[in-house]
Coordinates of N, CA and C in Angstrom, one line a residue:
M1 N 52.7 114.8 88.9 CA 53.1 113.5 89.5 C 54.0 112.7 88.6
M2 N 53.7 112.8 87.3 CA 54.5 112.0 86.3 C 55.8 112.6 86.0
L3 N 56.0 113.9 86.2 CA 57.2 114.6 85.8 C 58.5 114.0 86.4
P4 N 58.5 113.7 87.7 CA 59.8 113.1 88.3 C 60.1 111.8 87.6
V5 N 59.1 110.9 87.3 CA 59.4 109.6 86.7 C 60.0 109.8 85.3
I6 N 59.4 110.7 84.5 CA 59.9 111.0 83.2 C 61.3 111.6 83.2
T7 N 61.6 112.5 84.2 CA 62.9 113.1 84.3 C 63.9 112.0 84.7
L8 N 63.6 111.1 85.6 CA 64.5 110.0 86.0 C 64.7 109.1 84.8
A9 N 63.7 108.8 84.0 CA 63.9 107.9 82.9 C 64.8 108.6 81.8
V10 N 64.7 109.8 81.6 CA 65.5 110.6 80.6 C 67.0 110.6 81.2
F11 N 67.2 110.9 82.4 CA 68.5 110.9 83.0 C 69.2 109.5 82.9
M12 N 68.4 108.4 83.2 CA 69.0 107.1 83.1 C 69.4 106.8 81.7
N13 N 68.6 107.2 80.7 CA 69.0 106.9 79.3 C 70.2 107.7 78.9
V14 N 70.4 108.9 79.4 CA 71.6 109.7 79.0 C 72.8 109.0 79.6
E15 N 72.7 108.5 80.9 CA 73.8 107.9 81.5 C 74.2 106.6 80.8
S16 N 73.2 105.8 80.4 CA 73.4 104.5 79.7 C 74.1 104.8 78.4
A17 N 73.6 105.8 77.7 CA 74.1 106.0 76.3 C 75.6 106.4 76.3
S18 N 76.1 107.0 77.4 CA 77.4 107.4 77.4 C 78.4 106.3 77.7
A19 N 77.9 105.1 78.1 CA 78.8 104.0 78.4 C 79.6 103.6 77.1
Q20 N 80.9 103.4 77.3 CA 81.7 103.0 76.2 C 82.8 102.1 76.6
E21 N 83.1 101.0 75.9 CA 84.1 100.1 76.2 C 85.5 100.5 75.6
T22 N 86.5 100.4 76.5 CA 87.8 100.8 76.0 C 88.8 99.7 76.4
Q23 N 89.8 99.6 75.6 CA 90.9 98.7 75.9 C 91.8 99.4 76.8
T24 N 92.2 98.9 77.9 CA 93.1 99.5 78.9 C 94.6 99.4 78.4
P25 N 95.5 100.0 79.0 CA 96.9 99.8 78.6 C 97.4 98.4 78.9
W26 N 96.6 97.6 79.6 CA 97.0 96.2 80.0 C 96.3 95.2 79.1
P27 N 97.0 94.4 78.3 CA 96.4 93.4 77.5 C 95.5 92.4 78.3
G28 N 94.3 92.2 77.7 CA 93.4 91.3 78.4 C 92.5 91.9 79.4
V29 N 92.7 93.2 79.7 CA 91.8 93.9 80.6 C 91.0 95.0 79.8
T30 N 89.7 94.9 79.9 CA 88.8 95.9 79.2 C 88.0 96.6 80.3
K31 N 87.7 97.8 80.0 CA 86.9 98.7 80.9 C 85.8 99.4 80.2
K32 N 84.6 99.3 80.7 CA 83.5 100.0 80.1 C 83.0 101.0 81.2
V33 N 83.1 102.3 80.9 CA 82.7 103.3 81.8 C 81.2 103.4 81.7
L34 N 80.6 103.2 82.9 CA 79.1 103.2 83.0 C 78.6 104.6 83.3
T35 N 79.4 105.3 84.2 CA 79.1 106.7 84.5 C 80.4 107.4 85.0
D36 N 80.6 108.6 84.7 CA 81.7 109.3 85.2 C 81.3 110.8 85.4
N37 N 81.3 111.3 86.6 CA 80.9 112.7 86.9 C 81.7 113.2 88.0
E38 N 81.4 114.3 88.6 CA 82.2 115.0 89.6 C 82.2 114.2 90.9
H39 N 81.3 113.2 91.1 CA 81.1 112.5 92.3 C 81.7 111.1 92.3
V40 N 81.4 110.4 91.2 CA 81.8 109.0 91.1 C 82.3 108.6 89.7
N41 N 83.0 107.5 89.6 CA 83.3 106.8 88.4 C 82.9 105.4 88.6
V42 N 82.0 104.9 87.7 CA 81.5 103.5 87.8 C 81.9 102.8 86.5
S43 N 82.6 101.8 86.6 CA 83.1 101.1 85.4 C 82.9 99.6 85.6
E44 N 82.7 98.9 84.4 CA 82.6 97.5 84.4 C 84.0 97.0 83.8
V45 N 84.7 96.2 84.6 CA 86.1 95.8 84.2 C 86.1 94.3 84.1
T46 N 86.7 93.8 83.0 CA 86.8 92.4 82.7 C 88.3 92.1 82.5
F47 N 88.7 91.0 83.2 CA 90.1 90.5 83.1 C 90.0 89.1 82.4
A48 N 90.8 88.9 81.4 CA 91.0 87.6 80.8 C 91.8 86.8 81.7
P49 N 91.8 85.4 81.6 CA 92.7 84.6 82.5 C 94.2 85.0 82.3
G50 N 94.9 85.2 83.4 CA 96.3 85.6 83.3 C 96.5 87.1 83.1
A51 N 95.5 87.9 82.8 CA 95.6 89.3 82.6 C 96.1 90.0 83.9
V52 N 96.9 91.1 83.7 CA 97.5 91.8 84.8 C 97.2 93.3 84.6
A53 N 96.7 93.9 85.6 CA 96.5 95.4 85.6 C 97.7 95.9 86.5
D54 N 98.8 96.3 85.7 CA 100.0 96.7 86.4 C 99.7 97.8 87.4
W55 N 100.7 98.3 88.1 CA 100.6 99.2 89.3 C 99.7 100.4 88.8
H56 N 98.6 100.6 89.6 CA 97.7 101.7 89.4 C 97.1 102.1 90.7
S57 N 96.4 103.3 90.8 CA 95.8 103.8 92.0 C 94.3 104.0 91.9
H58 N 93.6 103.9 93.0 CA 92.2 104.2 93.1 C 92.0 105.1 94.3
P59 N 91.0 106.0 94.2 CA 90.5 106.6 95.4 C 89.7 105.6 96.1
Q60 N 89.1 105.9 97.3 CA 88.3 104.9 97.9 C 87.3 104.3 96.9
Y61 N 87.0 103.0 97.0 CA 86.1 102.4 96.0 C 85.5 101.1 96.6
S62 N 84.5 100.7 95.8 CA 83.9 99.4 96.1 C 83.9 98.6 94.8
A63 N 84.0 97.3 94.9 CA 84.0 96.4 93.7 C 82.9 95.3 93.9
Y64 N 82.1 95.2 92.9 CA 81.0 94.2 93.0 C 81.3 93.1 91.9
A65 N 81.3 91.9 92.3 CA 81.6 90.8 91.4 C 80.4 90.4 90.6
I66 N 80.5 90.5 89.3 CA 79.5 90.1 88.4 C 79.6 88.6 88.2
T67 N 80.8 88.1 88.1 CA 81.2 86.7 87.9 C 82.0 86.3 89.1
D68 N 82.3 85.0 89.3 CA 83.3 84.6 90.3 C 84.6 85.2 89.9
V69 N 85.4 85.5 91.0 CA 86.7 86.2 90.8 C 87.7 85.4 91.6
K70 N 88.9 85.2 90.9 CA 90.1 84.7 91.6 C 91.2 85.6 91.2
M71 N 91.7 86.5 92.1 CA 92.7 87.4 91.7 C 93.8 87.5 92.8
K72 N 95.0 87.8 92.3 CA 96.1 88.1 93.2 C 96.2 89.6 93.2
V73 N 96.3 90.2 94.4 CA 96.4 91.6 94.6 C 97.8 91.9 95.3
E74 N 98.6 92.7 94.7 CA 99.9 93.1 95.3 C 99.9 94.5 95.7
F75 N 100.5 94.8 96.9 CA 100.6 96.1 97.4 C 102.1 96.3 97.7
K76 N 102.5 97.6 97.5 CA 104.0 97.8 97.8 C 104.3 97.6 99.2
D77 N 105.4 96.9 99.5 CA 105.9 96.7 100.8 C 105.0 95.8 101.6
K78 N 104.2 94.9 101.0 CA 103.3 94.0 101.7 C 103.3 92.7 100.9
E79 N 102.9 91.6 101.6 CA 102.7 90.3 101.0 C 101.5 90.4 100.0
P80 N 101.6 89.7 98.9 CA 100.4 89.6 98.0 C 99.3 88.8 98.6
V81 N 98.1 89.1 98.2 CA 96.9 88.5 98.7 C 96.1 87.9 97.6
T82 N 95.6 86.7 97.7 CA 94.8 86.1 96.7 C 93.3 86.2 97.2
M83 N 92.5 86.8 96.4 CA 91.1 87.0 96.7 C 90.2 86.2 95.9
D84 N 89.2 85.5 96.6 CA 88.2 84.7 95.9 C 86.9 85.4 96.2
L85 N 86.2 85.9 95.2 CA 84.8 86.5 95.4 C 83.9 85.7 94.6
K86 N 82.7 85.4 95.1 CA 81.6 84.8 94.4 C 80.8 85.9 93.7
A87 N 80.2 85.5 92.6 CA 79.3 86.5 91.9 C 78.3 87.0 92.9
G88 N 78.1 88.3 92.9 CA 77.2 88.9 93.9 C 77.8 89.5 95.1
Q89 N 79.1 89.1 95.4 CA 79.8 89.7 96.5 C 80.3 91.0 96.2
A90 N 80.5 91.9 97.3 CA 81.1 93.2 97.1 C 82.1 93.4 98.2
V91 N 83.1 94.2 97.8 CA 84.2 94.6 98.8 C 84.4 96.1 98.7
Y92 N 84.9 96.6 99.8 CA 85.3 98.0 99.9 C 86.8 98.2 100.1
S93 N 87.4 99.2 99.6 CA 88.8 99.5 99.9 C 89.0 101.0 100.0
P94 N 89.8 101.4 101.0 CA 90.2 102.8 101.0 C 91.1 103.1 99.9
A95 N 91.5 104.3 99.7 CA 92.4 104.6 98.6 C 93.6 103.7 98.6
V96 N 94.1 103.3 97.4 CA 95.1 102.3 97.3 C 95.9 102.4 96.0
T97 N 97.1 101.9 96.1 CA 97.9 101.7 94.9 C 98.2 100.2 94.9
H98 N 97.9 99.5 93.8 CA 98.1 98.0 93.8 C 98.3 97.5 92.4
K99 N 98.5 96.2 92.3 CA 98.7 95.5 91.0 C 97.7 94.3 91.1
T100 N 96.9 94.0 90.1 CA 96.0 92.9 90.2 C 96.2 92.0 89.0
T101 N 96.0 90.7 89.3 CA 96.2 89.6 88.3 C 95.1 88.6 88.4
N102 N 94.5 88.2 87.3 CA 93.5 87.2 87.2 C 94.3 85.9 87.3
V103 N 94.3 85.2 88.4 CA 95.0 83.9 88.6 C 94.0 82.7 88.4
G104 N 92.8 83.0 88.0 CA 91.8 81.9 87.7 C 91.9 81.4 86.3
K105 N 91.1 80.4 86.0 CA 91.1 79.8 84.7 C 90.1 80.4 83.7
K106 N 89.2 81.3 84.3 CA 88.1 81.9 83.5 C 88.3 83.4 83.6
P107 N 87.7 84.2 82.6 CA 87.6 85.6 82.8 C 86.7 86.0 84.0
F108 N 87.0 87.2 84.5 CA 86.1 87.7 85.5 C 85.7 89.1 85.2
T109 N 84.5 89.5 85.7 CA 84.0 90.9 85.6 C 83.6 91.4 86.9
V110 N 84.0 92.7 87.2 CA 83.6 93.4 88.4 C 83.1 94.8 88.0
I111 N 82.2 95.3 88.8 CA 81.8 96.7 88.7 C 82.6 97.5 89.8
V112 N 83.4 98.4 89.3 CA 84.2 99.2 90.3 C 83.6 100.6 90.4
S113 N 83.3 101.0 91.6 CA 82.7 102.3 91.9 C 83.6 103.1 92.7
E114 N 84.3 104.1 92.1 CA 85.2 105.0 92.8 C 84.5 106.3 93.2
V115 N 84.8 106.6 94.5 CA 84.2 107.9 95.0 C 85.3 109.0 94.8
K116 N 84.9 110.1 94.2 CA 85.8 111.2 93.9 C 85.8 112.1 95.1

């Protein structure tokens, strides 16, 4: 009866130990990979005020706001959209290519879960 609990605890520790923070190619945007396997990539991403994640793509994904978020999202051949999320809100997106900018006065952090 105890074996599944111990196995789960060991698995969770291995996943946590592999998390590492990296500077992205975009100044002011940091990314900490929480888990990355053949099924999903889950990362904690933080944007400094004014930071821009230039054009990039995601497979289908969800984003969970750790802090309040105020960002501009640009899509090719469409009008930009300003999104306000409160801490604790989540959004879903199908696969997309976009550009995101922190247009707020404070840094924001989101958990991005991409389905592979």
